[in-house]
Short mmCIF file of C-alpha atoms in Angstrom, two decimals:
data_model
loop_
_atom_site.label_atom_id
_atom_site.label_comp_id
_atom_site.label_asym_id
_atom_site.label_seq_id
_atom_site.Cartn_x
_atom_site.Cartn_y
_atom_site.Cartn_z
CA MET I 1 -16.84 -20.35 1.97
CA ALA I 2 -13.90 -21.60 -0.10
CA GLU I 3 -15.60 -20.42 -3.30
CA ALA I 4 -15.93 -16.89 -1.89
CA LEU I 5 -12.28 -16.77 -0.82
CA ILE I 6 -11.16 -17.96 -4.26
CA GLY I 7 -13.38 -15.32 -5.82
CA LEU I 8 -11.85 -12.59 -3.66
CA LEU I 9 -8.35 -13.76 -4.59
CA ALA I 10 -9.24 -13.87 -8.30
CA MET I 11 -10.66 -10.36 -8.14
CA MET I 12 -7.47 -9.09 -6.46
CA VAL I 13 -5.33 -10.74 -9.15
CA LEU I 14 -7.37 -9.13 -11.93
CA ALA I 15 -7.09 -5.74 -10.25
CA PHE I 16 -3.33 -6.27 -9.79
CA VAL I 17 -2.88 -6.78 -13.55
CA ARG I 18 -4.63 -3.42 -14.06
CA ILE I 19 -8.05 -4.55 -15.15
CA PRO I 20 -10.47 -1.82 -13.95
CA ILE I 21 -11.87 -2.73 -10.56
CA ALA I 22 -15.48 -2.50 -11.79
CA LEU I 23 -14.78 -5.04 -14.55
CA ALA I 24 -12.77 -7.26 -12.21
CA MET I 25 -15.66 -7.47 -9.74
CA GLY I 26 -18.20 -8.00 -12.51
CA ILE I 27 -16.20 -10.76 -14.23
CA VAL I 28 -15.56 -12.70 -11.01
CA GLY I 29 -19.17 -12.21 -9.94
CA ILE I 30 -20.57 -13.63 -13.19
CA VAL I 31 -18.14 -16.55 -13.36
CA GLY I 32 -18.58 -17.32 -9.65
CA TYR I 33 -22.38 -17.23 -9.87
CA ALA I 34 -22.32 -19.51 -12.93
CA TYR I 35 -20.10 -21.96 -11.05
CA MET I 36 -22.42 -21.97 -8.04
CA ARG I 37 -25.32 -22.78 -10.37
CA ASP I 38 -23.58 -25.77 -12.03
CA TRP I 39 -22.09 -23.59 -14.76
CA SER I 40 -25.44 -22.15 -15.78
CA TRP I 41 -24.18 -19.23 -17.86
CA GLY I 42 -27.69 -18.22 -18.87
CA SER I 43 -28.79 -17.57 -15.29
CA ALA I 44 -25.48 -15.83 -14.50
CA PHE I 45 -25.80 -13.37 -17.39
CA ALA I 46 -29.51 -12.90 -16.69
CA THR I 47 -28.72 -12.00 -13.08
CA ALA I 48 -26.02 -9.56 -14.19
CA GLN I 49 -28.43 -8.00 -16.68
CA THR I 50 -31.02 -7.59 -13.93
CA LYS I 51 -28.48 -5.89 -11.63
CA ILE I 52 -27.49 -3.45 -14.38
CA TYR I 53 -31.11 -2.64 -15.18
CA GLU I 54 -32.20 -2.26 -11.55
CA THR I 55 -29.23 -0.07 -10.68
CA GLY I 56 -29.79 2.19 -13.67
CA ARG I 57 -33.47 2.72 -12.87
CA ASN I 58 -33.08 2.93 -9.08
CA TYR I 59 -34.87 6.11 -8.05
CA THR I 60 -32.91 6.44 -4.81
CA LEU I 61 -29.58 6.44 -6.66
CA SER I 62 -30.60 9.53 -8.63
CA VAL I 63 -29.43 11.45 -5.56
CA VAL I 64 -25.81 10.75 -6.65
CA PRO I 65 -25.73 12.70 -9.96
CA LEU I 66 -27.88 15.47 -8.46
CA PHE I 67 -25.52 16.14 -5.54
CA ILE I 68 -22.51 15.87 -7.88
CA LEU I 69 -24.15 18.42 -10.19
CA MET I 70 -24.86 20.71 -7.23
CA GLY I 71 -21.20 20.59 -6.26
CA ASN I 72 -20.08 21.44 -9.80
CA PHE I 73 -22.42 24.43 -9.99
CA VAL I 74 -21.26 25.66 -6.58
CA THR I 75 -17.59 25.35 -7.59
CA ARG I 76 -18.15 27.40 -10.74
CA ALA I 77 -20.02 30.05 -8.74
CA GLY I 78 -16.83 30.74 -6.76
CA MET I 79 -18.19 29.77 -3.35
CA SER I 80 -14.99 27.96 -2.36
CA GLN I 81 -12.94 31.17 -2.42
CA GLU I 82 -15.53 32.94 -0.29
CA LEU I 83 -15.61 30.15 2.29
CA PHE I 84 -11.84 30.29 2.60
CA ARG I 85 -11.85 34.09 2.95
CA ALA I 86 -14.54 33.93 5.65
CA ALA I 87 -12.66 31.30 7.65
CA TYR I 88 -9.39 33.21 7.23
CA ALA I 89 -10.99 36.44 8.47
CA PHE I 90 -11.74 34.85 11.85
CA ILE I 91 -8.74 32.59 12.51
CA GLY I 92 -6.10 33.53 9.95
CA HIS I 93 -4.17 35.60 12.51
CA LEU I 94 -3.45 32.54 14.65
CA ARG I 95 -0.31 30.43 14.29
CA GLY I 96 -1.30 27.91 11.63
CA GLY I 97 -4.50 29.93 11.13
CA LEU I 98 -4.47 29.71 7.35
CA ALA I 99 -4.24 25.92 7.57
CA MET I 100 -7.11 25.86 10.10
CA ALA I 101 -9.11 28.12 7.79
CA THR I 102 -8.52 25.55 5.05
CA VAL I 103 -9.98 22.82 7.29
CA TRP I 104 -13.15 24.80 8.06
CA ALA I 105 -13.56 25.99 4.49
CA SER I 106 -13.22 22.36 3.35
CA ALA I 107 -15.92 21.38 5.84
CA GLY I 108 -18.22 24.10 4.51
CA PHE I 109 -17.50 23.20 0.91
CA GLY I 110 -18.10 19.52 1.69
CA GLY I 111 -21.57 20.50 2.85
CA ILE I 112 -22.47 21.51 -0.70
CA CYS I 113 -20.19 19.21 -2.66
CA GLY I 114 -20.23 15.67 -1.28
CA SER I 115 -16.90 14.63 -2.77
CA SER I 116 -13.57 14.35 -0.98
CA ILE I 117 -11.50 14.42 -4.16
CA ALA I 118 -13.30 17.52 -5.46
CA THR I 119 -12.81 19.28 -2.12
CA ALA I 120 -9.07 18.52 -2.05
CA ALA I 121 -8.66 19.56 -5.70
CA THR I 122 -10.53 22.82 -5.11
CA PHE I 123 -8.50 23.92 -2.08
CA ALA I 124 -5.22 22.92 -3.69
CA LYS I 125 -6.01 25.81 -6.03
CA VAL I 126 -7.72 28.15 -3.55
CA ALA I 127 -5.83 27.76 -0.24
CA TYR I 128 -2.34 26.54 -1.14
CA PRO I 129 -1.21 29.79 -2.88
CA SER I 130 -2.28 31.85 0.16
CA MET I 131 -0.40 29.58 2.54
CA LYS I 132 2.75 29.77 0.44
CA LYS I 133 2.41 33.55 0.31
CA PHE I 134 2.63 33.68 4.12
CA GLY I 135 5.59 31.28 4.27
CA TYR I 136 3.88 28.02 5.20
CA SER I 137 5.93 24.87 4.74
CA ASP I 138 5.05 22.63 1.81
CA ARG I 139 4.58 19.74 4.23
CA LEU I 140 1.88 21.49 6.26
CA ALA I 141 0.19 23.16 3.28
CA ALA I 142 -0.07 19.94 1.26
CA GLY I 143 -1.06 17.87 4.29
CA VAL I 144 -3.91 20.14 5.33
CA VAL I 145 -5.32 20.34 1.81
CA ALA I 146 -5.37 16.54 1.53
CA GLY I 147 -6.56 16.01 5.12
CA GLY I 148 -9.19 18.73 5.06
CA GLY I 149 -10.48 17.36 1.77
CA THR I 150 -11.61 14.17 3.51
CA LEU I 151 -14.36 16.18 5.22
CA GLY I 152 -16.08 16.33 1.84
CA ILE I 153 -17.53 12.85 2.41
CA MET I 154 -18.37 13.22 6.09
CA ILE I 155 -20.24 16.53 6.11
CA PRO I 156 -23.49 15.74 4.29
CA PRO I 157 -24.34 15.35 1.48
CA SER I 158 -21.96 12.46 0.86
CA THR I 159 -21.78 10.10 -2.10
CA ILE I 160 -20.29 7.38 0.14
CA MET I 161 -23.27 7.66 2.52
CA VAL I 162 -25.71 7.42 -0.40
CA ILE I 163 -24.08 4.29 -1.78
CA TYR I 164 -23.82 2.70 1.67
CA GLY I 165 -27.48 3.52 2.29
CA VAL I 166 -28.58 1.97 -1.01
CA PHE I 167 -26.33 -1.06 -0.54
CA THR I 168 -27.58 -1.80 2.99
CA GLU I 169 -31.11 -0.37 2.67
CA THR I 170 -30.36 2.18 5.40
CA ASN I 171 -32.21 5.50 5.50
CA ILE I 172 -30.04 8.02 3.62
CA GLY I 173 -31.54 11.06 5.33
CA LYS I 174 -30.65 9.64 8.75
CA LEU I 175 -27.14 8.88 7.53
CA PHE I 176 -26.78 12.52 6.48
CA ALA I 177 -27.94 13.69 9.90
CA ALA I 178 -25.56 11.22 11.58
CA GLY I 179 -22.56 12.71 9.76
CA ILE I 180 -22.97 16.27 11.02
CA ILE I 181 -21.58 15.96 14.58
CA PRO I 182 -18.71 13.57 13.62
CA GLY I 183 -17.88 15.93 10.75
CA ILE I 184 -17.63 18.94 13.05
CA LEU I 185 -15.63 16.90 15.59
CA GLY I 186 -13.34 15.75 12.77
CA ALA I 187 -12.71 19.37 11.75
CA PHE I 188 -11.68 20.23 15.33
CA LEU I 189 -9.33 17.21 15.44
CA LEU I 190 -7.75 18.19 12.10
CA CYS I 191 -7.22 21.69 13.47
CA GLY I 192 -5.60 20.02 16.46
CA ALA I 193 -3.18 18.32 14.07
CA VAL I 194 -2.35 21.74 12.61
CA ALA I 195 -1.75 23.12 16.11
CA TYR I 196 0.56 20.20 16.89
CA MET I 197 2.57 20.69 13.68
CA THR I 198 3.00 24.43 14.28
CA TRP I 199 3.87 23.80 17.93
CA ARG I 200 6.64 21.43 16.81
CA ASP I 201 7.81 23.85 14.11
CA PRO I 202 6.44 27.41 14.53
CA ALA I 203 8.05 28.48 11.25
CA SER I 204 5.95 25.99 9.30
CA GLY I 205 2.74 27.98 9.88
CA PRO I 206 3.34 31.65 10.75
CA PRO I 207 0.31 33.77 11.66
CA GLY I 208 -1.40 35.85 9.00
CA GLU I 209 -2.84 39.34 9.21
CA ARG I 210 -5.55 40.07 11.78
CA SER I 211 -8.88 41.11 10.27
CA SER I 212 -11.09 43.80 11.76
CA TRP I 213 -14.65 42.99 12.83
CA SER I 214 -16.01 44.92 9.88
CA GLU I 215 -13.92 42.77 7.54
CA ARG I 216 -15.14 39.63 9.30
CA LEU I 217 -18.80 40.64 8.98
CA LEU I 218 -18.23 41.49 5.32
CA ALA I 219 -16.67 38.05 4.78
CA LEU I 220 -19.65 36.37 6.46
CA LYS I 221 -21.98 38.35 4.22
CA ASP I 222 -20.30 36.77 1.19
CA VAL I 223 -21.11 33.19 2.29
CA TRP I 224 -24.81 33.62 3.05
CA ALA I 225 -25.72 31.67 -0.09
CA VAL I 226 -23.68 28.64 1.04
CA ALA I 227 -25.41 28.63 4.43
CA VAL I 228 -28.87 29.06 2.92
CA LEU I 229 -28.33 26.27 0.40
CA PHE I 230 -26.96 23.86 3.03
CA PHE I 231 -29.64 24.51 5.66
CA PHE I 232 -32.41 24.46 3.09
CA VAL I 233 -31.39 21.07 1.68
CA MET I 234 -30.27 19.38 4.92
CA GLY I 235 -32.93 21.03 7.04
CA GLY I 236 -35.66 20.01 4.60
CA ILE I 237 -34.47 16.41 4.70
CA TYR I 238 -34.09 16.49 8.49
CA VAL I 239 -37.62 17.75 9.25
CA GLY I 240 -39.23 15.52 6.64
CA MET I 241 -40.15 18.26 4.16
CA PHE I 242 -38.69 16.16 1.36
CA THR I 243 -36.71 12.97 0.81
CA ALA I 244 -32.97 12.84 0.21
CA THR I 245 -33.56 12.49 -3.53
CA GLU I 246 -35.93 15.44 -3.62
CA GLY I 247 -33.48 17.42 -1.49
CA ALA I 248 -30.70 16.69 -3.97
CA ALA I 249 -32.88 17.97 -6.81
CA MET I 250 -33.72 21.14 -4.85
CA GLY I 251 -30.04 21.64 -4.04
CA ALA I 252 -28.93 21.22 -7.66
CA PHE I 253 -31.61 23.66 -8.82
CA GLY I 254 -30.70 26.15 -6.08
CA ALA I 255 -27.00 25.97 -6.99
CA LEU I 256 -27.89 26.50 -10.67
CA VAL I 257 -30.01 29.56 -9.82
CA PHE I 258 -27.24 31.00 -7.65
CA ALA I 259 -24.59 30.44 -10.34
CA LEU I 260 -26.82 32.12 -12.94
CA TRP I 261 -27.55 35.01 -10.56
CA ARG I 262 -23.83 35.54 -10.18
CA ARG I 263 -23.38 35.28 -13.95
CA ALA I 264 -20.81 32.56 -13.35
CA LEU I 265 -22.26 30.20 -15.96
CA THR I 266 -21.84 30.46 -19.70
CA TRP I 267 -23.06 27.90 -22.20
CA ARG I 268 -19.53 26.50 -22.29
CA SER I 269 -19.19 26.22 -18.50
CA LEU I 270 -22.70 24.77 -18.19
CA TYR I 271 -21.79 22.07 -20.70
CA ALA I 272 -18.52 21.41 -18.82
CA ALA I 273 -20.40 21.06 -15.50
CA LEU I 274 -22.93 18.65 -17.01
CA LEU I 275 -20.20 16.63 -18.73
CA GLU I 276 -18.06 16.38 -15.59
CA SER I 277 -21.09 15.33 -13.54
CA ALA I 278 -21.97 12.65 -16.10
CA ARG I 279 -18.42 11.28 -16.13
CA THR I 280 -18.20 11.12 -12.33
CA THR I 281 -21.63 9.50 -12.08
CA SER I 282 -20.76 6.94 -14.75
CA MET I 283 -17.57 5.98 -12.91
CA LEU I 284 -19.44 5.54 -9.62
CA PHE I 285 -22.25 3.54 -11.23
CA MET I 286 -19.82 1.23 -13.03
CA ILE I 287 -18.09 0.42 -9.74
CA LEU I 288 -21.44 0.01 -7.99
CA ILE I 289 -22.81 -2.36 -10.66
CA GLY I 290 -19.64 -4.46 -10.57
CA ALA I 291 -19.81 -4.60 -6.77
CA LEU I 292 -23.49 -5.62 -6.82
CA ILE I 293 -22.77 -8.47 -9.25
CA PHE I 294 -19.84 -9.60 -7.10
CA ALA I 295 -21.90 -9.26 -3.89
CA ASN I 296 -24.64 -11.40 -5.47
CA PHE I 297 -22.08 -14.18 -5.94
CA ILE I 298 -20.70 -13.75 -2.38
CA ASN I 299 -24.20 -13.88 -0.88
CA TYR I 300 -24.93 -17.06 -2.84
CA THR I 301 -22.01 -18.74 -1.11
CA THR I 302 -22.01 -19.54 2.59
CA MET I 303 -19.37 -16.95 3.43
CA PRO I 304 -21.61 -14.31 5.15
CA SER I 305 -23.26 -16.90 7.42
CA ASP I 306 -19.95 -18.71 8.01
CA LEU I 307 -18.26 -15.47 8.96
CA LYS I 308 -21.11 -14.58 11.31
CA GLY I 309 -20.91 -18.04 12.90
CA PHE I 310 -17.13 -17.81 13.18
CA VAL I 311 -17.37 -14.52 15.06
CA THR I 312 -20.19 -15.57 17.40
CA GLN I 313 -18.68 -18.91 18.38
CA PHE I 314 -15.85 -17.22 20.28
CA ALA I 315 -18.31 -15.18 22.37
CA LEU I 316 -16.16 -12.08 21.98
CA HIS I 317 -17.39 -8.79 23.30
CA PRO I 318 -19.22 -7.14 20.37
CA ILE I 319 -17.11 -3.99 20.53
CA LEU I 320 -13.96 -6.09 20.01
CA VAL I 321 -15.47 -7.37 16.77
CA ILE I 322 -16.04 -3.77 15.66
CA VAL I 323 -12.46 -2.89 16.56
CA ALA I 324 -11.21 -5.84 14.49
CA ILE I 325 -13.36 -4.77 11.53
CA CYS I 326 -12.00 -1.21 11.79
CA ALA I 327 -8.43 -2.55 11.85
CA VAL I 328 -9.11 -4.57 8.70
CA TYR I 329 -10.55 -1.49 6.99
CA VAL I 330 -7.60 0.71 7.94
CA VAL I 331 -5.14 -1.87 6.57
CA LEU I 332 -7.16 -2.36 3.37
CA GLY I 333 -7.37 1.40 2.92
CA THR I 334 -3.60 1.58 2.46
CA ALA I 335 -3.76 -0.74 -0.56
CA MET I 336 -7.19 -0.41 -2.20
CA GLU I 337 -9.34 2.29 -3.77
CA GLU I 338 -11.82 3.28 -1.07
CA LEU I 339 -15.20 2.91 -2.78
CA SER I 340 -14.30 -0.52 -4.13
CA MET I 341 -13.04 -1.56 -0.69
CA ILE I 342 -16.34 -0.59 0.94
CA LEU I 343 -18.50 -2.26 -1.69
CA LEU I 344 -16.44 -5.45 -1.45
CA THR I 345 -16.48 -5.73 2.33
CA VAL I 346 -19.91 -4.42 3.35
CA PRO I 347 -21.68 -7.63 2.17
CA LEU I 348 -19.34 -9.56 4.48
CA PHE I 349 -19.29 -7.32 7.54
CA PHE I 350 -22.78 -5.83 7.56
CA PRO I 351 -24.60 -9.09 8.47
CA VAL I 352 -22.13 -9.62 11.32
CA VAL I 353 -22.62 -6.08 12.62
CA THR I 354 -26.42 -6.24 12.53
CA ALA I 355 -26.41 -9.73 14.08
CA LEU I 356 -24.47 -8.31 17.03
CA GLY I 357 -27.19 -5.72 17.50
CA PHE I 358 -25.33 -2.60 16.36
CA ASP I 359 -27.08 0.34 14.70
CA PRO I 360 -26.50 0.27 10.90
CA ILE I 361 -26.44 4.09 10.87
CA TRP I 362 -23.60 4.12 13.41
CA PHE I 363 -21.72 1.52 11.40
CA GLY I 364 -22.25 3.63 8.28
CA ILE I 365 -20.48 6.56 9.91
CA ILE I 366 -17.63 4.24 10.91
CA VAL I 367 -17.38 3.13 7.29
CA VAL I 368 -17.16 6.77 6.15
CA ILE I 369 -14.39 7.51 8.69
CA VAL I 370 -12.30 4.54 7.56
CA VAL I 371 -12.74 5.77 3.97
CA GLN I 372 -11.47 9.17 5.14
CA ILE I 373 -8.41 7.48 6.64
CA GLY I 374 -7.84 5.53 3.44
CA LEU I 375 -7.99 8.70 1.33
CA ILE I 376 -4.82 10.02 3.01
CA SER I 377 -3.07 6.71 3.74
CA PRO I 378 0.10 5.91 1.75
CA PRO I 379 0.70 4.41 -0.71
CA VAL I 380 -2.60 4.70 -2.63
CA GLY I 381 -4.56 7.44 -0.84
CA MET I 382 -6.50 9.25 -3.57
CA ASN I 383 -6.33 12.69 -1.94
CA ILE I 384 -2.55 12.40 -1.76
CA PHE I 385 -2.28 11.89 -5.50
CA VAL I 386 -4.85 14.59 -6.27
CA VAL I 387 -2.72 17.11 -4.36
CA LYS I 388 0.48 15.84 -5.96
CA SER I 389 -0.99 16.03 -9.48
CA LEU I 390 -2.14 19.63 -8.96
CA LEU I 391 1.00 20.80 -7.11
CA ARG I 392 3.57 19.25 -9.40
CA HIS I 393 6.58 20.91 -7.78
CA LEU I 394 6.04 18.90 -4.57
CA THR I 395 7.61 15.49 -4.07
CA ILE I 396 5.36 12.59 -3.12
CA GLY I 397 7.45 12.16 0.04
CA THR I 398 6.60 15.71 1.13
CA VAL I 399 2.87 15.02 0.77
CA PHE I 400 3.20 11.67 2.58
CA ARG I 401 4.93 13.32 5.54
CA GLY I 402 2.40 16.14 5.54
CA VAL I 403 -0.66 13.91 5.86
CA LEU I 404 0.60 11.72 8.72
CA PRO I 405 -0.58 14.01 11.60
CA PHE I 406 -3.97 14.31 9.91
CA ASN I 407 -4.13 10.54 9.58
CA VAL I 408 -3.59 10.29 13.35
CA ALA I 409 -6.39 12.83 13.90
CA LEU I 410 -8.83 10.74 11.83
CA VAL I 411 -7.84 7.56 13.66
CA ALA I 412 -8.64 9.43 16.90
CA LEU I 413 -12.03 10.38 15.41
CA LEU I 414 -12.68 6.73 14.59
CA ALA I 415 -11.81 5.67 18.16
CA ILE I 416 -14.11 8.34 19.64
CA VAL I 417 -17.09 7.37 17.46
CA VAL I 418 -16.56 3.66 18.19
CA ALA I 419 -16.36 4.36 21.93
CA PHE I 420 -19.31 6.79 21.99
CA PRO I 421 -21.98 5.75 19.43
CA PRO I 422 -24.44 8.55 20.41
CA ILE I 423 -22.13 10.99 18.62
CA ALA I 424 -23.48 9.47 15.40
CA THR I 425 -26.94 8.30 16.47
CA TRP I 426 -28.22 11.25 18.53
CA LEU I 427 -29.30 13.59 15.69
CA PRO I 428 -30.96 10.88 13.52
CA GLY I 429 -33.12 9.98 16.53
CA PHE I 430 -34.97 13.30 16.19
CA MET I 431 -35.73 12.91 12.49
CA LYS I 432 -39.30 12.70 11.26
#
């Protein structure tokens, strides 16, 4: 176990001196594996080579670039603006209604995007100007864009769910189904945070204009393509018509057809969408390969079994162990990039969780929620810095203060899912 702890410390030091986290994990993994094999560098490099090759040719992982590509096509087709207009038509007249519309539009966009950062970046451009037009405070407007953006990885499809599923050999389609109810519950809780902020300061979120029923029906008519695409892909996976990978391919093709039908794609924008998808996929795969090499070293040590034995010897109630793991994740999320944090800790925690008899699908949803919390947790929450980089006139302190109520809402979501596992496991139980 000492070797694993030293390896974790060495990886943290390398990351602290600004070596990319993927390289830091890969370097420590190779050196640590060589040490465990009596400094057999040949076997260490051969193992690393095998991990790179197997990850690159992993059929299941092809779902990642396909869902990323689908999201890029959807963004260029202008669906995000239509989702926001539809949500605004129904609830924009309420106090804080524009902010609530941003939450629900983010949830809808997350259902065809799969990325939290992309969702936050999109609605910083789409929703923030409308909120400022109606006199919303910068604190509320920035906070709801960052907080609502986290729904991009809970409402399926989700890149975090895919990587967790591959890493733990958990069914990805069932993970997608498990995220639907927590995602909807999370949207309600985020709207509750908006209601609380506008109750405390009514001037921060004045009501917008009330839309007539004809305007509402017209707005719904504009988002039919989003609903069709989501229910076709997720419904096909849910009923067993096709696998998650095949569903991703169908979704990417459907988004391409819709973008072409709308004449939203030129050769230049098509190239930009493909290039952006390739860059995002490359970044994710580099981190994943580094984590797999590092996890191979960790698994070769006695740390997973020692940790499992350490937990079981105290005869704690299993739910207390889960609470402790969640607390560790929430603390780590304030200081580490979320994907790296998950890939580093899952090899340690997953054996403990399964040994205690918990459902890996339920634990996967917990992992996604703690990533959501980390995305808007100071000082390194990625969504915070995405919003700040796009809205340059805001101070970082304004964004930090804005996300705090939404952070509380996500912590409440985590507590509810931990206390009531069927929220995550009920829908997957019906899957074929």
